[in-house]
Amino acid sequence: MDILRIATSGSVDDGKSTLIGRLLYETGQVPTDRMQQIEESSKRRGLSFTDLSLLTDGLISEREQGITIDVAHIYFHTPARKYIIADTPGHEEYTRNMVTGASQSEVAITLIDARYGMLEQTRRHLHIAHLLKMSNLIVAINKMDLVGYERSAFEAIKSEVESYVNQLGASFTLHFIPMSALHGEGVTAFKDGLSWYQGAPLLDILESIKPRNIINAEGQTNFQVQQVLRPRGGDDPDFRGYAGSLRTGSIRVGDEIQVLSTGKSSTVVGVHKWGTELNASGPDQALTVLLADDIDLRRGDALIAKENDLATSRRMTASICWMDEQPMTSRKKYIYQQGSFSTKIMVDQIQGTVNLKNGELKSNHQVLLNEIAKATFKSASAIPAIEYQEGNSTGAFALIDEQSLNTVAVGFAERFA
Amino acid sequence: MKISDFPRSLENEAIYIFRETLAQFERPVLLFSGGKDSITLVHLMLRAFHPLVPPIPLLHIDTGHNFPEALRFRDELVEKYQLTLHVRKVEDTIREKGLQEETGKYASRNALQAVTLLDAIEEFKFDACIGGARRDEEKARAKERIFSVRNDFGEWDSRRQRPEVFDILNGRIHPGENVRVFPISNWTELDVWNYIREEGIALPSLYFAHEREVFYRDGLIWPVSDFIRLSQDESPERKVVRFRTVGDMTCTAAVDSQAATIDLVMEEIAAAEISERGARIDDKRSEAAMELRKQNGYF
């Protein structure tokens, strides 16, 4: 069964949680006891309608303030497939939580309030969706009821978004929907106010998108080792297996492989899934690989095909999204982590931060919380020279502060020198 | 109902998480409650480290209010797979610390469980506690990370959670802190059942329709046990029921069910109108009951 992972984003108060509540409600996924709970809560708050956003806004402080702070994960299914929604915060202060949710998704739904059009936060979200190379971006122009369901309001915002996305050079497929989540318009159907609209409602668009794991099962063999399995005693004391994840490509017994970091080569003599032998192909298959030779292999090492000419490098240019209160500065050292691979890394030069108005870089000596920037880095150990591409997260990494140990940035490798 | 295939990407994800946990922490432990989710975790752990003897011990926080069937099942499982099991009793915490037990009709040891857990973490110096919580269960759980950092008081600070990007799991912590790990975060109740069905995983008999002595309270079906006193207007009766979740006998209600096999259980869940935790008395205390318990160190 397929899973499609979606992230929803938007600005404060433009109705994300209501939209998701509506989606759950209209696809018949709200159990009676949950519905009763939110009906009672709505009444206690003095509302004249059932506030569907209460289905997702969970934390005490969120309900107090009426906004979403952290990513909530919501699950629903249709006869066709399973969906995982990461409902991400709209508030600028919590952009890092939005990035968290979006990085695990391949489709983004961005909400825009029809009364206000594009805001800085919308531009930030479009830019992040572009950096993340999401496959599809759905722009829901919500609260159409508050602009009298006027077609011109929808068209004006649509062309504003289109020209910004063109400027970005984004590769995602763009969809637009006029919507009133509160009144159930544009989610599964267009009923009264929006009956003029000829396009597809949200659920139909979602159902038509092909999940990435079907499209991107191919690629160069890349098996990342998480740990070496060596039993203490037992039936087979000489057993030495490499537990890890087949990121892309395929692997089978008899394959000639090499260790990317050292160039040492060997032959695959076993590909196991908990004792069962198989021919495996990615993406992200949990496997145990056995090799003919006892070569030096460590956590974080990548096994690639022997004929593959993939390089490694200690110099990288990357786009980053900064997620910490302490700014990023030149010459500062961080921990770089990609999957199970870690090394120390230094910010060589900050090339600039992104001006969200026009997408251009402006020179800057530091990067502040929630800013997007481009920088060059120098690493202690060589990094696999894999650029970030759609459907292959191998080129994406996290930066971790050596003192606070917090994850402070997500980065996307663009170039290796 | 057509039962669809279990999405295997969820199994790959869970095993990846188990392996990251063993690689990044010195003293991981699997919090074992005896319920289907923690039984599923044991199965995933065996797979993740095959053919090794399971390298992560289990910790059972025993409230003393268990279903006898669940305890029997636990001991058989430990025996069968050569697992290491630590048991710490809420009863002992109460005695040693002179704590007050809840009294009255709804008395449960749920809140005290967190105290015993935190003590056990300190005693064994566990740095990662693997749990079977799922994001679809409850709205505070919907906001959990896969690696969720707890401070030295065991508290969960929902406003300052670490960003968790792609599948990069950052388990670096300061001394005294620990991480809660949730390998089946992205599974739904139906996914768990589907996996159990496809893999033929054994479960305690409680999960299937059986006849037992029960009574009605607040519209819920409660199991009769030594731990709950019936009021004068409540009377026990025999009924065919099953449990959707298995916690303590004092906080787990049964559902009216004839589903005696896994396929029937799945059909029933797919058609059910009451959500999974709807039969958990501990969540009914207030709208934010789960969040408050999490902040205090509950898993």
XYZ file of C-alpha atoms in Angstrom, chain A residues 1-3 5 30-34 37 41 44-45 54-63 65 68-75 77 82 84 94 96-97 99-101 103-104 132 213 224 226-227 229-232 239 243-245 247 272-276 283-288 299 323-325 335-340 342 388 393 396-398 400 403-412, chain B residues 2 4-24 43-44 46-53 55 134-146 149 156-175 177 184-188 190-191 194-195 199 270 272-279 283-284 287-289 291-292 295:
190
model
C 0.000 0.000 0.000
C 1.351 3.446 -0.890
C 1.913 6.253 1.551
C 3.414 12.297 2.894
C -13.442 11.313 12.757
C -14.626 8.819 15.367
C -17.834 9.695 17.227
C -16.107 10.236 20.561
C -13.592 12.686 19.049
C -15.197 16.088 22.366
C -15.065 22.212 23.426
C -17.447 25.852 25.972
C -15.574 28.435 23.932
C -9.665 21.440 17.404
C -9.065 18.019 15.873
C -5.421 18.936 15.384
C -4.421 21.807 17.679
C -3.399 19.690 20.609
C -1.104 21.435 23.049
C -2.458 23.499 25.927
C -0.599 26.648 24.870
C -1.761 26.168 21.295
C -5.390 26.081 22.304
C -3.420 31.128 21.734
C -0.247 25.837 15.898
C 3.218 25.736 17.491
C 4.591 22.351 16.676
C 4.199 19.821 13.910
C 1.260 17.508 14.439
C 1.146 14.319 12.439
C -2.228 13.251 11.186
C -3.115 10.029 9.455
C -6.615 6.903 4.294
C -2.557 6.029 3.159
C 0.490 11.201 6.505
C 8.296 28.323 14.630
C 12.027 25.271 12.260
C 9.051 23.100 13.071
C 10.984 22.613 8.089
C 10.891 19.492 10.273
C 7.473 18.551 8.917
C 11.473 17.570 5.124
C 9.574 14.338 5.684
C 13.472 20.777 -0.304
C 9.004 5.810 -3.725
C 24.866 3.291 4.282
C 24.556 1.969 10.604
C 26.473 -0.571 12.630
C 26.652 -6.790 13.855
C 28.927 -9.285 15.583
C 27.327 -11.890 17.818
C 28.990 -12.761 21.082
C 29.331 -13.815 11.708
C 23.374 -3.437 9.281
C 22.255 -0.402 7.337
C 19.970 1.199 4.854
C 19.313 4.438 0.165
C 19.714 -10.441 4.490
C 16.520 -9.178 5.877
C 16.554 -10.861 9.310
C 17.993 -14.089 7.989
C 16.063 -14.217 4.729
C 14.753 3.327 -1.434
C 15.558 3.070 2.250
C 15.525 -0.715 2.661
C 16.736 -1.925 6.074
C 19.184 -4.739 5.305
C 22.173 -6.652 6.631
C 29.290 3.355 10.955
C 16.885 27.060 13.011
C 18.633 28.302 16.142
C 18.476 31.444 18.301
C 28.801 18.709 13.672
C 27.622 17.621 10.234
C 25.249 14.635 10.152
C 23.788 12.844 7.160
C 21.957 9.604 8.014
C 24.443 7.638 10.143
C 28.924 12.453 11.073
C 20.609 17.142 -3.030
C 17.799 12.817 0.702
C 20.611 16.776 2.726
C 22.243 17.150 6.124
C 21.782 18.549 9.607
C 24.438 20.280 15.231
C 27.834 22.919 22.914
C 24.042 22.846 23.032
C 23.933 19.589 21.019
C 20.790 20.921 19.345
C 20.086 20.536 15.658
C 20.588 24.094 14.412
C 20.240 23.862 10.642
C 19.165 21.759 7.735
C 21.320 22.001 4.620
C 21.155 21.012 0.981
C -10.694 -5.530 1.886
C -4.784 -4.040 2.139
C -1.079 -4.869 2.347
C 0.953 -3.553 5.242
C 3.149 -0.679 3.948
C 6.627 -2.187 4.341
C 8.270 1.242 4.293
C 7.008 1.580 7.885
C 8.905 -1.558 8.908
C 12.095 -0.288 7.229
C 11.705 3.021 9.047
C 11.223 1.320 12.443
C 14.253 -0.923 11.985
C 16.373 2.033 10.895
C 15.336 3.789 14.129
C 16.202 0.738 16.287
C 19.651 0.531 14.715
C 20.286 4.262 15.168
C 19.302 3.881 18.816
C 21.702 1.034 19.534
C 24.483 2.843 17.656
C 24.001 6.245 19.304
C 9.427 -8.283 17.048
C 11.046 -5.322 15.260
C 14.628 -9.090 16.879
C 14.611 -8.254 13.171
C 16.830 -5.195 13.443
C 19.687 -7.099 15.099
C 19.259 -10.602 13.697
C 21.178 -12.903 14.294
C 22.381 -11.260 17.514
C 20.936 -12.154 20.897
C 20.979 -6.520 22.683
C 2.071 6.210 17.999
C 1.242 9.669 16.751
C -2.260 8.681 15.688
C -3.258 7.702 19.229
C -3.749 11.056 20.813
C -3.227 14.738 20.046
C -0.234 15.339 22.348
C 1.434 12.226 20.965
C 0.828 13.580 17.454
C 3.487 16.202 18.226
C 6.244 13.871 19.407
C 9.539 13.575 17.604
C 11.070 10.151 16.853
C 14.798 14.640 24.430
C 9.018 16.935 27.930
C 9.261 20.548 26.779
C 6.871 20.710 23.856
C 7.877 24.250 22.917
C 11.551 23.507 22.524
C 11.612 20.250 20.635
C 14.616 19.661 18.402
C 14.040 19.997 14.700
C 14.074 16.522 13.149
C 14.875 16.745 9.454
C 14.602 13.954 6.903
C 15.649 10.713 8.596
C 18.540 12.320 10.470
C 18.238 11.370 14.135
C 20.288 13.469 16.551
C 20.622 11.547 19.802
C 23.375 13.704 21.316
C 22.513 14.592 24.901
C 24.077 16.098 27.995
C 24.739 13.961 31.069
C 19.266 13.816 29.992
C 6.425 3.108 15.312
C 5.461 6.795 15.479
C 4.028 6.761 11.971
C 2.004 3.573 12.290
C -1.741 3.708 12.797
C -4.713 -0.572 11.714
C -1.080 -0.730 10.511
C -2.045 -5.529 9.767
C 1.621 -6.139 10.608
C 3.819 -11.617 10.499
C -11.918 -0.402 10.432
C -15.337 1.331 14.605
C -16.799 4.653 15.559
C -14.940 5.065 18.849
C -11.282 5.956 18.661
C -8.687 3.623 20.144
C -8.020 5.533 23.356
C -11.750 6.160 23.777
C -11.705 3.158 26.074
C -7.293 9.993 29.204
C -10.789 11.042 30.182
C -8.892 17.506 27.647
C -5.130 17.790 28.098
C -4.687 14.720 30.314
C 0.005 16.265 27.617
C 0.146 16.913 31.347
C 5.332 16.761 30.829
